[in-house]
Coordinates of C-alpha atoms in Angstrom, one line a residue:
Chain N
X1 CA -12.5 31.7 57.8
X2 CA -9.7 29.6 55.4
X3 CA -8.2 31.7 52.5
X4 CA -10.1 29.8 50.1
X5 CA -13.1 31.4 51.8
X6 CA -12.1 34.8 51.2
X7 CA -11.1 33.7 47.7
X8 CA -14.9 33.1 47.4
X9 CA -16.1 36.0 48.4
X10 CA -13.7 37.9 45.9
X11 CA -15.2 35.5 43.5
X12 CA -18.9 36.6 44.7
X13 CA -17.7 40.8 43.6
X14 CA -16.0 39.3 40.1
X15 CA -19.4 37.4 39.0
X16 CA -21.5 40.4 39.8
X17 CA -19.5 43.0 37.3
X18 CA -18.9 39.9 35.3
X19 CA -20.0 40.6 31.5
X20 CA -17.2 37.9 29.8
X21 CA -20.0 35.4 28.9
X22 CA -20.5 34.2 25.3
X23 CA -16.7 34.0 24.8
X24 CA -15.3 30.8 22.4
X25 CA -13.3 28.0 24.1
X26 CA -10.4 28.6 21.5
X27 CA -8.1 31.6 21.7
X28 CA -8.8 34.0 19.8
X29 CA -4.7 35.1 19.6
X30 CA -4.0 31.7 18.6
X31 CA -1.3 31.0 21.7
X32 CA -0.3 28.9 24.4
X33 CA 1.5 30.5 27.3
X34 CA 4.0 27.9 29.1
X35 CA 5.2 29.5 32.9
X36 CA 5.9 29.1 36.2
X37 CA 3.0 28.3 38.8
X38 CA 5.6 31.7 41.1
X39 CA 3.1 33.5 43.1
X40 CA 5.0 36.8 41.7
X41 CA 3.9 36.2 37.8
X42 CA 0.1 37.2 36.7
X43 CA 0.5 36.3 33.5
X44 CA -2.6 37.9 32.4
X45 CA -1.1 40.9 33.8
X46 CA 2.8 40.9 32.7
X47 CA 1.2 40.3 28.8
X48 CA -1.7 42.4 28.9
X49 CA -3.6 39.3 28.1
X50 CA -8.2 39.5 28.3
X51 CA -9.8 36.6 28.7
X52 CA -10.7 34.5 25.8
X53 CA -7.3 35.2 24.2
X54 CA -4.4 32.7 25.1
X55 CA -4.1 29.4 27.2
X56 CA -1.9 29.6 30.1
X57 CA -0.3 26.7 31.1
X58 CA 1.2 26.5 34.6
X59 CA 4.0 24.2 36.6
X60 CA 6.7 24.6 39.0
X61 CA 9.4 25.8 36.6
X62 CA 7.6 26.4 33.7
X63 CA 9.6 23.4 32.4
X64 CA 8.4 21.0 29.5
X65 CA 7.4 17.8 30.9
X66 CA 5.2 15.5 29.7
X67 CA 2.0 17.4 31.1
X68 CA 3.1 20.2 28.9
X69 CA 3.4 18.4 26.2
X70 CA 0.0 16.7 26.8
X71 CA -1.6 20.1 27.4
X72 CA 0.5 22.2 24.2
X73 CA -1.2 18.7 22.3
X74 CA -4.8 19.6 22.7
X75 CA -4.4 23.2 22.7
X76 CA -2.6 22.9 18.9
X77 CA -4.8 20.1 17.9
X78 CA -7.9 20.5 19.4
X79 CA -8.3 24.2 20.1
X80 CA -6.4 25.8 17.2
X81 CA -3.3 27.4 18.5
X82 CA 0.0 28.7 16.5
X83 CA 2.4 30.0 19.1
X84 CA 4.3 28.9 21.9
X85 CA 6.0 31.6 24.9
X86 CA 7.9 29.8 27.5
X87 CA 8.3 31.8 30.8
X88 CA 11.0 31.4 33.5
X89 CA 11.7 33.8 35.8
X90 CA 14.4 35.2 37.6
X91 CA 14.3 34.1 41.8
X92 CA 13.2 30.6 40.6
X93 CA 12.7 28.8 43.6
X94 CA 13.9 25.4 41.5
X95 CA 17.9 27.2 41.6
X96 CA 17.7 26.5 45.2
X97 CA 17.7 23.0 45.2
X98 CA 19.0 19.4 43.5
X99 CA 16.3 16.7 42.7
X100 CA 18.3 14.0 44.6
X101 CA 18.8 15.9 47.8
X102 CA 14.8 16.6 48.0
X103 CA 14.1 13.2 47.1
X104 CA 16.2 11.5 49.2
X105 CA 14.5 14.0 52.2
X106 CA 11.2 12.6 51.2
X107 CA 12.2 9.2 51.1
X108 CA 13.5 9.9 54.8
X109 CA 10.3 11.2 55.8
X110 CA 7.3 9.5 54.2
X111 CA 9.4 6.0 53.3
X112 CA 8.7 6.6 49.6
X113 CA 10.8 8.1 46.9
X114 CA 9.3 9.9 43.9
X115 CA 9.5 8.3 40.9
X116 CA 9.4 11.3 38.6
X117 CA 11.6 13.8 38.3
X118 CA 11.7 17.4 40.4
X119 CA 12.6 19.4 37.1
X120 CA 14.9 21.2 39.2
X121 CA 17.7 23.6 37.3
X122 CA 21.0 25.7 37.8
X123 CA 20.9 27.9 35.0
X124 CA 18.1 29.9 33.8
X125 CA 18.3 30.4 30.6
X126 CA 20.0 26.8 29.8
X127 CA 16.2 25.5 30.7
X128 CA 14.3 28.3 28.6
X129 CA 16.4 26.4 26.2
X130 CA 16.1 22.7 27.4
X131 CA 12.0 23.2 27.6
X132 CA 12.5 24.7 23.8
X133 CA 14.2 21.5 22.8
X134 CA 11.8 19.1 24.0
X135 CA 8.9 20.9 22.3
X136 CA 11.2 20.6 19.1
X137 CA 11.7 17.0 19.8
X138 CA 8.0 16.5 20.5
X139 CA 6.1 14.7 17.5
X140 CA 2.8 15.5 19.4
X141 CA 3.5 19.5 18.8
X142 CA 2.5 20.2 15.0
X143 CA 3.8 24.0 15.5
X144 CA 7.0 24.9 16.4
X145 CA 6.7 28.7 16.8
X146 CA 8.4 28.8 20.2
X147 CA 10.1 31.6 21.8
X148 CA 11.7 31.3 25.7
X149 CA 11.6 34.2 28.1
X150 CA 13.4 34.9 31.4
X151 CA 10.8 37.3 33.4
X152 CA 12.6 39.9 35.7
X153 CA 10.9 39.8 39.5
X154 CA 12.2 42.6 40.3
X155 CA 11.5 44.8 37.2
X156 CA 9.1 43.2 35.6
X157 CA 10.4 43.0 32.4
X158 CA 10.7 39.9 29.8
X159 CA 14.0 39.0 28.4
X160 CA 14.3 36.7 25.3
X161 CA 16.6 33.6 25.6
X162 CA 18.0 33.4 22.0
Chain W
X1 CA 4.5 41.4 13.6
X2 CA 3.5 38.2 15.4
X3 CA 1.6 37.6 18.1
X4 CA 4.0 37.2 21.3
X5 CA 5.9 40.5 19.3
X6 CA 2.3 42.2 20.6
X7 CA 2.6 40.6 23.6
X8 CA 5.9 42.1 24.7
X9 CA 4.7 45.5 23.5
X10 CA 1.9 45.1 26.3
X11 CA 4.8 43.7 28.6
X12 CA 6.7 47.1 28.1
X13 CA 4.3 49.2 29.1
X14 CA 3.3 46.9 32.5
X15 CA 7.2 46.8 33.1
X16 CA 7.0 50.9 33.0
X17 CA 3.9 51.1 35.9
X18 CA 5.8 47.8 37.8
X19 CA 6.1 48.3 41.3
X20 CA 6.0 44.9 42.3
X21 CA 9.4 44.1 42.7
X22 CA 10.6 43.2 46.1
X23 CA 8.3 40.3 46.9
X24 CA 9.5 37.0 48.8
X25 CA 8.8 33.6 46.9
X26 CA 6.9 32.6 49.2
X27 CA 2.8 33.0 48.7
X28 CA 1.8 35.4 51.1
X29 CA -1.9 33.5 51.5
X30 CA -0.3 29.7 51.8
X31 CA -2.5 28.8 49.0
X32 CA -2.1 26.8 45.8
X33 CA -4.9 26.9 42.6
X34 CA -5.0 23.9 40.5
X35 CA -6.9 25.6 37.4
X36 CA -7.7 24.7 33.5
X37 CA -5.4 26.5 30.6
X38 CA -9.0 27.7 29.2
X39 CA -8.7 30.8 27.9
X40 CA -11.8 32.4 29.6
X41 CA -10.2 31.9 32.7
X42 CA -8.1 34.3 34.3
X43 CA -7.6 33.0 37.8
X44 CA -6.1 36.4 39.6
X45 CA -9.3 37.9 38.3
X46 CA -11.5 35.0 39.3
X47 CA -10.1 34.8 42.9
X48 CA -9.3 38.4 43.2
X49 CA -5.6 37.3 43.6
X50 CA -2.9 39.6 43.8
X51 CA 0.7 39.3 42.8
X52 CA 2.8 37.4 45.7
X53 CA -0.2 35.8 47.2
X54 CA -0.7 32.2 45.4
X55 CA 1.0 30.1 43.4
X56 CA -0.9 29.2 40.2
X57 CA -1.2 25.3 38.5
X58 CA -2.6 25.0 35.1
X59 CA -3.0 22.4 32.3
X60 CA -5.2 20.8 29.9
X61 CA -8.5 20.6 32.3
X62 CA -7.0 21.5 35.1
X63 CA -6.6 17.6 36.2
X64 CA -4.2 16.5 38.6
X65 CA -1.8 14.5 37.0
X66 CA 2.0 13.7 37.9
X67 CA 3.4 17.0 37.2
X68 CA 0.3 18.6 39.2
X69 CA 1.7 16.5 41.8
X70 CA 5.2 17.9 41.4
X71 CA 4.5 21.1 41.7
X72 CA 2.1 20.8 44.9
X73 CA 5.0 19.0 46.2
X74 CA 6.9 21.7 45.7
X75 CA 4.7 24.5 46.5
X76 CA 4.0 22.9 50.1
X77 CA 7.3 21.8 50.8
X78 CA 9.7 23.9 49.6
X79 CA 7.2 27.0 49.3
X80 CA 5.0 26.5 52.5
X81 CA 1.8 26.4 50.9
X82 CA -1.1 24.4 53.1
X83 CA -4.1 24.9 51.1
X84 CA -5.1 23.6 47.5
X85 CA -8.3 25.0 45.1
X86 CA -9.4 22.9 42.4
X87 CA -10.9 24.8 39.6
X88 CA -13.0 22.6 36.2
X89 CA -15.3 24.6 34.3
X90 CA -18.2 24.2 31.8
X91 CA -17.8 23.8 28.5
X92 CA -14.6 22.5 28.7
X93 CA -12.8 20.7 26.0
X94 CA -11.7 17.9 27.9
X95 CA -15.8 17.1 27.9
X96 CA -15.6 17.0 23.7
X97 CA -13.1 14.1 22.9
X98 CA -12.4 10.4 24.4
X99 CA -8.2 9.7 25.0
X100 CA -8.8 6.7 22.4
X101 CA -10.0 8.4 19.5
X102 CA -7.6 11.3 19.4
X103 CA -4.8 8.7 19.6
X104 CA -5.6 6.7 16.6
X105 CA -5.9 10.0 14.9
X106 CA -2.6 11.0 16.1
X107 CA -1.0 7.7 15.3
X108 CA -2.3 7.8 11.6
X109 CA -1.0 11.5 11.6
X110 CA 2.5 11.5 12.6
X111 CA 3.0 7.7 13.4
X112 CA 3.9 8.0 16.9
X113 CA 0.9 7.1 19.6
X114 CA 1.6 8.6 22.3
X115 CA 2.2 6.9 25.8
X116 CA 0.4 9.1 28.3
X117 CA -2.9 9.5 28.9
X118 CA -4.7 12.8 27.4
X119 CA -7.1 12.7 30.7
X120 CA -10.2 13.7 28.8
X121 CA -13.4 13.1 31.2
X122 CA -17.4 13.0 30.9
X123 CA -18.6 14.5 33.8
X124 CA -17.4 17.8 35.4
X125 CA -17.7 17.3 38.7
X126 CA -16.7 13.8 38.8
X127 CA -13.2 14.4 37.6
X128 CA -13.0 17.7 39.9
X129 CA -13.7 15.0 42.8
X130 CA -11.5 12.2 41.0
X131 CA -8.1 15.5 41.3
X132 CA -9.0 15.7 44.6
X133 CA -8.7 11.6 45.3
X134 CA -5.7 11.6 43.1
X135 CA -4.1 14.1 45.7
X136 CA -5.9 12.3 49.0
X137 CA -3.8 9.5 47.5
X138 CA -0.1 11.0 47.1
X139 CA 2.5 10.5 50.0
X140 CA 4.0 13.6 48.3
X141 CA 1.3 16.0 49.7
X142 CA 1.3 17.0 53.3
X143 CA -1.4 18.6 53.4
X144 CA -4.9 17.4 52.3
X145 CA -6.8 20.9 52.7
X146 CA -8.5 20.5 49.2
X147 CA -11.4 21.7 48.0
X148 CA -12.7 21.9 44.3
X149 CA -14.6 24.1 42.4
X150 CA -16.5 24.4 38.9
X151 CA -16.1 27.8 37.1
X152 CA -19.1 29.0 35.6
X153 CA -17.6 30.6 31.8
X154 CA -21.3 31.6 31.4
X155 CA -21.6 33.3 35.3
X156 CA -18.0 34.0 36.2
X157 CA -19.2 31.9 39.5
X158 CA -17.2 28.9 41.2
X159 CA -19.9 26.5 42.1
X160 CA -18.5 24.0 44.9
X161 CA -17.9 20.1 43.7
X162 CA -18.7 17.7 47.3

């Protein structure tokens, strides 16, 4: 049996205590959560978020690329929201390495080189406060009510980036 | 007092019970979850998923566009992960809008047009099978173990997309 099976059958338990029907696509706190895809962050969990309440948007990094834009756009727009958090997270697997020493592996490998960018970073906080900037720079993003986290792994705690 | 300040009061009080710290980057299950930012989803409640176990993907529908890519890259590479889940869902916004008419509204707005597509879609399972081609396609992504799914908002069920 693959993992995705056993994922099932832990869907198969939610549905049958499920009572969350009814609920309205936009969230009802008005906010959009930007964070890393790290198998260490439920972000339900770390916010004490229920469902119907926030989107939660999720990439390697929790950087601000285009996607993130795209997806901020139609939550603001579209689906009402007010407020931006940006979540990083200490441990970030994108320290660990440069864009153009894993792209030039990949070329090696598969003969083709990404042509987008790997979004990796050296210092934490520096890109709470790069994936800020682009939201500020955005024209797409009619609210600017950002604020940029650091989450602690190992305690976890969230630590503003000012 | 604003929303995320309420949100970090809930973060206090999960940092007080934490004893999750300790956990390797790594996901423990070698699994990655492609999801929507919907509100009404919240995948480690969906999928039963516990904290160090999968690494989490979301964005406006849940498509898989360049920065999806990205991060699967990353997840499999750099991260080990060998299987993918695709989750859509009813009543998804993406299913209310075409990418050509929010434009022109956008462009009268604010000026600007923008330049990427907003990946709106008519048919559910169509586009969960179009994410799955998209990643079929890439050269970036060893492994092809995908499967996709359609959460149920009414059910709390995943329905399999073939």
């Amino acid at each position: 049996m693959s993992v995705t099976d056993e994922l099932l059958r832990n869907n198969e338990r939610y549905a049958e205590s499920f009572d969350g029907g009814g609920l309205p696509a936009p969230p009802s706190l008005g906010v959009a959560v930007v964070a890393c895809m790290d198998a260490r962050i439920d972000v339900h969990g770390i916010l004490g978020l229920r469902e119907g309440e926030a989107h939660v948007i999720r990439n390697a990094g929790g950087v601000v690329t285009e996607d993130v834009i795209r997806s901020l756009m139609i939550s603001q727009r579209l689906l009402g929201t007010r407020e931006i958090i940006l979540i990083h997270h200490t441990d970030c697997g994108m320290l660990t390495f440069t864009d153009d020493e894993v792209k030039e592996r990949i070329q090696e490998e598969v003969g083709v080189k990404p042509a987008f960018a790997l979004e990796a970073f050296r210092d934490l906080e520096e890109d709470v406060r790069q994936s800020a900037a682009r939201i500020q720079a955005s024209p797409f993003i009619p609210h600017k009510n950002v604020r940029g986290f650091v989450y602690e792994v190992e305690t976890g705690r969230l630590r503003e980036v000012r």
